[in-house]
């Protein structure tokens, strides 16, 4: 049976992208070996499924709909910058989500339903927007300094009114994301 690479996400509002772009420009100035996320692809991942059977999309969609029906739209504050796993060993550079209690509740309820379908539960949910991935340690100290300088950066607030099941097609130029199904809050 055919499979697709899929994930569940919240897209970043377009009006916040220029602010994220300014942060990315500062990181570009470090001349570090970082692969940046295309602004059009900026999102907050609620669940990465990996390769899933297309036959199971309807069942997955029903579970998502059932959980989403329990939530109204809510606001999130995008603030701060950091790295995974930490600033001494940088793999991922991210912008954070502050006061994310509703978001965490949404994630946890979704994850519980996904576990019933056989997906592995997330070990630890960390709400963030990935803006880049370090490909080598070149100029790591400059990157670490930039992360520290953006530690309290205020990006803005956005209203979460929908979550989206997305298909990810990996290309040499970077991933291409297509919306499979939109779930309104």
mmCIF file of C-alpha atoms in Angstrom:
data_model
loop_
_atom_site.group_PDB
_atom_site.id
_atom_site.type_symbol
_atom_site.label_atom_id
_atom_site.label_comp_id
_atom_site.label_asym_id
_atom_site.label_seq_id
_atom_site.Cartn_x
_atom_site.Cartn_y
_atom_site.Cartn_z
ATOM 1 C CA UNK A 1 0.000 0.000 0.000
ATOM 2 C CA UNK A 2 1.253 3.501 -0.719
ATOM 3 C CA UNK A 3 2.706 5.516 2.128
ATOM 4 C CA UNK A 4 3.246 9.209 2.690
ATOM 5 C CA UNK A 5 5.488 11.066 5.132
ATOM 6 C CA UNK A 6 3.081 13.037 7.334
ATOM 7 C CA UNK A 7 2.897 15.368 10.290
ATOM 8 C CA UNK A 8 0.346 17.490 12.150
ATOM 9 C CA UNK A 9 1.144 21.187 12.431
ATOM 10 C CA UNK A 10 0.124 24.775 13.063
ATOM 11 C CA UNK A 11 1.272 27.155 10.336
ATOM 12 C CA UNK A 12 2.882 30.427 11.374
ATOM 13 C CA UNK A 13 0.838 33.541 10.565
ATOM 14 C CA UNK A 14 2.230 35.376 7.547
ATOM 15 C CA UNK A 15 2.473 38.685 9.424
ATOM 16 C CA UNK A 16 4.999 37.128 11.855
ATOM 17 C CA UNK A 17 7.296 35.768 9.136
ATOM 18 C CA UNK A 18 9.192 39.052 8.529
ATOM 19 C CA UNK A 19 10.139 39.108 12.228
ATOM 20 C CA UNK A 20 11.410 35.535 12.037
ATOM 21 C CA UNK A 21 13.241 36.446 8.834
ATOM 22 C CA UNK A 22 15.104 39.230 10.668
ATOM 23 C CA UNK A 23 16.269 36.670 13.237
ATOM 24 C CA UNK A 24 17.379 34.298 10.468
ATOM 25 C CA UNK A 25 19.326 37.137 8.806
ATOM 26 C CA UNK A 26 21.294 37.614 12.029
ATOM 27 C CA UNK A 27 22.167 33.908 12.058
ATOM 28 C CA UNK A 28 23.195 34.095 8.390
ATOM 29 C CA UNK A 29 25.667 36.772 9.454
ATOM 30 C CA UNK A 30 27.519 34.204 11.571
ATOM 31 C CA UNK A 31 28.602 32.385 8.385
ATOM 32 C CA UNK A 32 27.863 29.093 10.134
ATOM 33 C CA UNK A 33 26.875 25.969 8.227
ATOM 34 C CA UNK A 34 23.123 26.182 8.927
ATOM 35 C CA UNK A 35 20.292 24.884 6.738
ATOM 36 C CA UNK A 36 17.452 27.345 7.267
ATOM 37 C CA UNK A 37 13.750 26.548 7.095
ATOM 38 C CA UNK A 38 12.050 28.262 4.177
ATOM 39 C CA UNK A 39 9.768 31.017 5.516
ATOM 40 C CA UNK A 40 6.825 29.488 3.629
ATOM 41 C CA UNK A 41 7.360 26.236 5.550
ATOM 42 C CA UNK A 42 7.544 27.677 9.086
ATOM 43 C CA UNK A 43 5.259 25.698 11.365
ATOM 44 C CA UNK A 44 4.867 24.338 14.850
ATOM 45 C CA UNK A 45 4.814 20.530 14.773
ATOM 46 C CA UNK A 46 2.220 18.880 16.981
ATOM 47 C CA UNK A 47 3.100 15.346 15.864
ATOM 48 C CA UNK A 48 5.481 13.836 13.358
ATOM 49 C CA UNK A 49 4.048 10.544 12.130
ATOM 50 C CA UNK A 50 6.761 9.489 9.706
ATOM 51 C CA UNK A 51 5.647 7.248 6.865
ATOM 52 C CA UNK A 52 1.978 6.340 7.174
ATOM 53 C CA UNK A 53 -0.287 4.187 5.057
ATOM 54 C CA UNK A 54 -2.644 6.361 2.989
ATOM 55 C CA UNK A 55 -5.464 3.944 3.864
ATOM 56 C CA UNK A 56 -5.244 5.097 7.502
ATOM 57 C CA UNK A 57 -5.620 8.822 6.815
ATOM 58 C CA UNK A 58 -9.399 8.824 7.311
ATOM 59 C CA UNK A 59 -9.127 7.083 10.686
ATOM 60 C CA UNK A 60 -6.328 9.430 11.723
ATOM 61 C CA UNK A 61 -8.431 12.403 10.580
ATOM 62 C CA UNK A 62 -11.379 11.195 12.650
ATOM 63 C CA UNK A 63 -9.235 11.002 15.801
ATOM 64 C CA UNK A 64 -7.933 14.527 15.147
ATOM 65 C CA UNK A 65 -11.487 15.819 14.558
ATOM 66 C CA UNK A 66 -12.692 14.256 17.806
ATOM 67 C CA UNK A 67 -9.972 15.988 19.826
ATOM 68 C CA UNK A 68 -10.197 19.327 17.991
ATOM 69 C CA UNK A 69 -13.947 19.424 18.741
ATOM 70 C CA UNK A 70 -12.999 19.809 22.434
ATOM 71 C CA UNK A 71 -11.071 23.050 21.789
ATOM 72 C CA UNK A 72 -11.852 26.616 20.839
ATOM 73 C CA UNK A 73 -9.334 28.787 19.015
ATOM 74 C CA UNK A 74 -6.602 30.130 21.294
ATOM 75 C CA UNK A 75 -3.647 32.500 21.191
ATOM 76 C CA UNK A 76 0.035 31.708 21.478
ATOM 77 C CA UNK A 77 2.960 34.055 22.128
ATOM 78 C CA UNK A 78 6.077 33.474 20.079
ATOM 79 C CA UNK A 79 9.081 34.547 22.082
ATOM 80 C CA UNK A 80 12.674 33.596 22.762
ATOM 81 C CA UNK A 81 15.298 31.583 20.943
ATOM 82 C CA UNK A 82 17.227 28.457 21.823
ATOM 83 C CA UNK A 83 18.849 25.280 20.596
ATOM 84 C CA UNK A 84 18.360 21.524 20.786
ATOM 85 C CA UNK A 85 19.773 19.591 22.452
ATOM 86 C CA UNK A 86 21.500 22.603 24.088
ATOM 87 C CA UNK A 87 23.574 25.686 23.274
ATOM 88 C CA UNK A 88 26.860 23.791 23.630
ATOM 89 C CA UNK A 89 25.833 21.076 21.191
ATOM 90 C CA UNK A 90 23.628 22.831 18.635
ATOM 91 C CA UNK A 91 21.651 20.682 16.204
ATOM 92 C CA UNK A 92 18.428 22.703 15.887
ATOM 93 C CA UNK A 93 17.894 26.450 16.305
ATOM 94 C CA UNK A 94 14.370 27.371 17.354
ATOM 95 C CA UNK A 95 12.069 30.203 18.320
ATOM 96 C CA UNK A 96 9.912 29.419 21.344
ATOM 97 C CA UNK A 97 6.278 29.464 22.358
ATOM 98 C CA UNK A 98 5.462 31.098 25.693
ATOM 99 C CA UNK A 99 2.494 30.305 27.978
ATOM 100 C CA UNK A 100 1.623 27.215 25.976
ATOM 101 C CA UNK A 101 -0.730 25.442 28.408
ATOM 102 C CA UNK A 102 -3.618 25.117 25.933
ATOM 103 C CA UNK A 103 -1.210 24.019 23.216
ATOM 104 C CA UNK A 104 0.282 21.372 25.513
ATOM 105 C CA UNK A 105 -3.191 20.138 26.438
ATOM 106 C CA UNK A 106 -4.116 19.890 22.742
ATOM 107 C CA UNK A 107 -0.902 17.997 22.016
ATOM 108 C CA UNK A 108 -1.342 15.610 24.950
ATOM 109 C CA UNK A 109 -4.931 14.743 24.048
ATOM 110 C CA UNK A 110 -3.989 14.198 20.404
ATOM 111 C CA UNK A 111 -0.974 12.098 21.364
ATOM 112 C CA UNK A 112 -3.148 9.873 23.593
ATOM 113 C CA UNK A 113 -5.452 9.195 20.616
ATOM 114 C CA UNK A 114 -2.516 8.557 18.275
ATOM 115 C CA UNK A 115 -1.106 6.050 20.759
ATOM 116 C CA UNK A 116 -4.383 4.093 20.480
ATOM 117 C CA UNK A 117 -3.691 3.863 16.734
ATOM 118 C CA UNK A 118 -0.252 2.387 17.355
ATOM 119 C CA UNK A 119 1.915 5.508 17.119
ATOM 120 C CA UNK A 120 4.642 5.900 19.671
ATOM 121 C CA UNK A 121 3.876 8.570 22.282
ATOM 122 C CA UNK A 122 6.095 11.640 22.229
ATOM 123 C CA UNK A 123 8.692 11.455 24.989
ATOM 124 C CA UNK A 124 8.593 15.171 25.671
ATOM 125 C CA UNK A 125 6.634 17.815 23.790
ATOM 126 C CA UNK A 126 8.514 21.055 23.319
ATOM 127 C CA UNK A 127 6.516 23.741 21.538
ATOM 128 C CA UNK A 128 8.806 25.577 19.135
ATOM 129 C CA UNK A 129 9.343 26.741 15.562
ATOM 130 C CA UNK A 130 12.485 25.281 14.010
ATOM 131 C CA UNK A 131 14.267 28.010 12.048
ATOM 132 C CA UNK A 132 17.478 26.161 11.171
ATOM 133 C CA UNK A 133 19.631 23.068 11.553
ATOM 134 C CA UNK A 134 23.390 23.176 12.180
ATOM 135 C CA UNK A 135 25.232 21.030 9.648
ATOM 136 C CA UNK A 136 28.688 21.420 11.223
ATOM 137 C CA UNK A 137 30.347 23.125 14.186
ATOM 138 C CA UNK A 138 31.774 25.948 12.038
ATOM 139 C CA UNK A 139 31.395 29.272 13.886
ATOM 140 C CA UNK A 140 29.456 27.580 16.682
ATOM 141 C CA UNK A 141 30.534 30.277 19.150
ATOM 142 C CA UNK A 142 29.014 32.992 16.936
ATOM 143 C CA UNK A 143 25.788 30.968 16.670
ATOM 144 C CA UNK A 144 25.726 30.456 20.444
ATOM 145 C CA UNK A 145 26.173 34.207 20.922
ATOM 146 C CA UNK A 146 23.322 34.947 18.483
ATOM 147 C CA UNK A 147 21.057 32.490 20.316
ATOM 148 C CA UNK A 148 21.840 34.244 23.600
ATOM 149 C CA UNK A 149 21.168 37.671 22.078
ATOM 150 C CA UNK A 150 17.720 36.483 20.938
ATOM 151 C CA UNK A 151 16.956 34.693 24.214
ATOM 152 C CA UNK A 152 14.094 37.088 25.015
ATOM 153 C CA UNK A 153 13.160 38.229 21.495
ATOM 154 C CA UNK A 154 9.463 39.117 21.129
ATOM 155 C CA UNK A 155 8.172 37.838 17.797
ATOM 156 C CA UNK A 156 4.476 38.361 18.458
ATOM 157 C CA UNK A 157 1.180 36.709 19.160
ATOM 158 C CA UNK A 158 -1.072 34.721 16.865
ATOM 159 C CA UNK A 159 -4.448 33.077 17.112
ATOM 160 C CA UNK A 160 -4.522 29.347 16.471
ATOM 161 C CA UNK A 161 -7.736 28.624 14.606
ATOM 162 C CA UNK A 162 -6.784 25.445 12.772
ATOM 163 C CA UNK A 163 -4.349 22.582 12.725
ATOM 164 C CA UNK A 164 -3.269 20.894 9.523
ATOM 165 C CA UNK A 165 -2.379 17.333 8.588
ATOM 166 C CA UNK A 166 0.475 17.726 6.102
ATOM 167 C CA UNK A 167 2.343 15.583 3.635
ATOM 168 C CA UNK A 168 6.103 16.084 3.423
ATOM 169 C CA UNK A 169 7.944 15.241 0.218
ATOM 170 C CA UNK A 170 11.704 15.324 0.625
ATOM 171 C CA UNK A 171 13.645 16.897 -2.243
ATOM 172 C CA UNK A 172 17.328 17.818 -2.610
ATOM 173 C CA UNK A 173 16.299 21.494 -2.490
ATOM 174 C CA UNK A 174 14.360 20.960 0.740
ATOM 175 C CA UNK A 175 11.009 19.525 1.826
ATOM 176 C CA UNK A 176 7.770 20.344 0.054
ATOM 177 C CA UNK A 177 4.699 20.433 2.282
ATOM 178 C CA UNK A 178 1.155 19.857 1.053
ATOM 179 C CA UNK A 179 -1.971 20.206 3.174
ATOM 180 C CA UNK A 180 -3.910 16.935 3.349
ATOM 181 C CA UNK A 181 -6.677 18.024 5.707
ATOM 182 C CA UNK A 182 -7.441 21.162 7.731
ATOM 183 C CA UNK A 183 -9.135 20.911 11.136
ATOM 184 C CA UNK A 184 -10.841 24.090 12.387
ATOM 185 C CA UNK A 185 -10.826 24.830 16.117
#
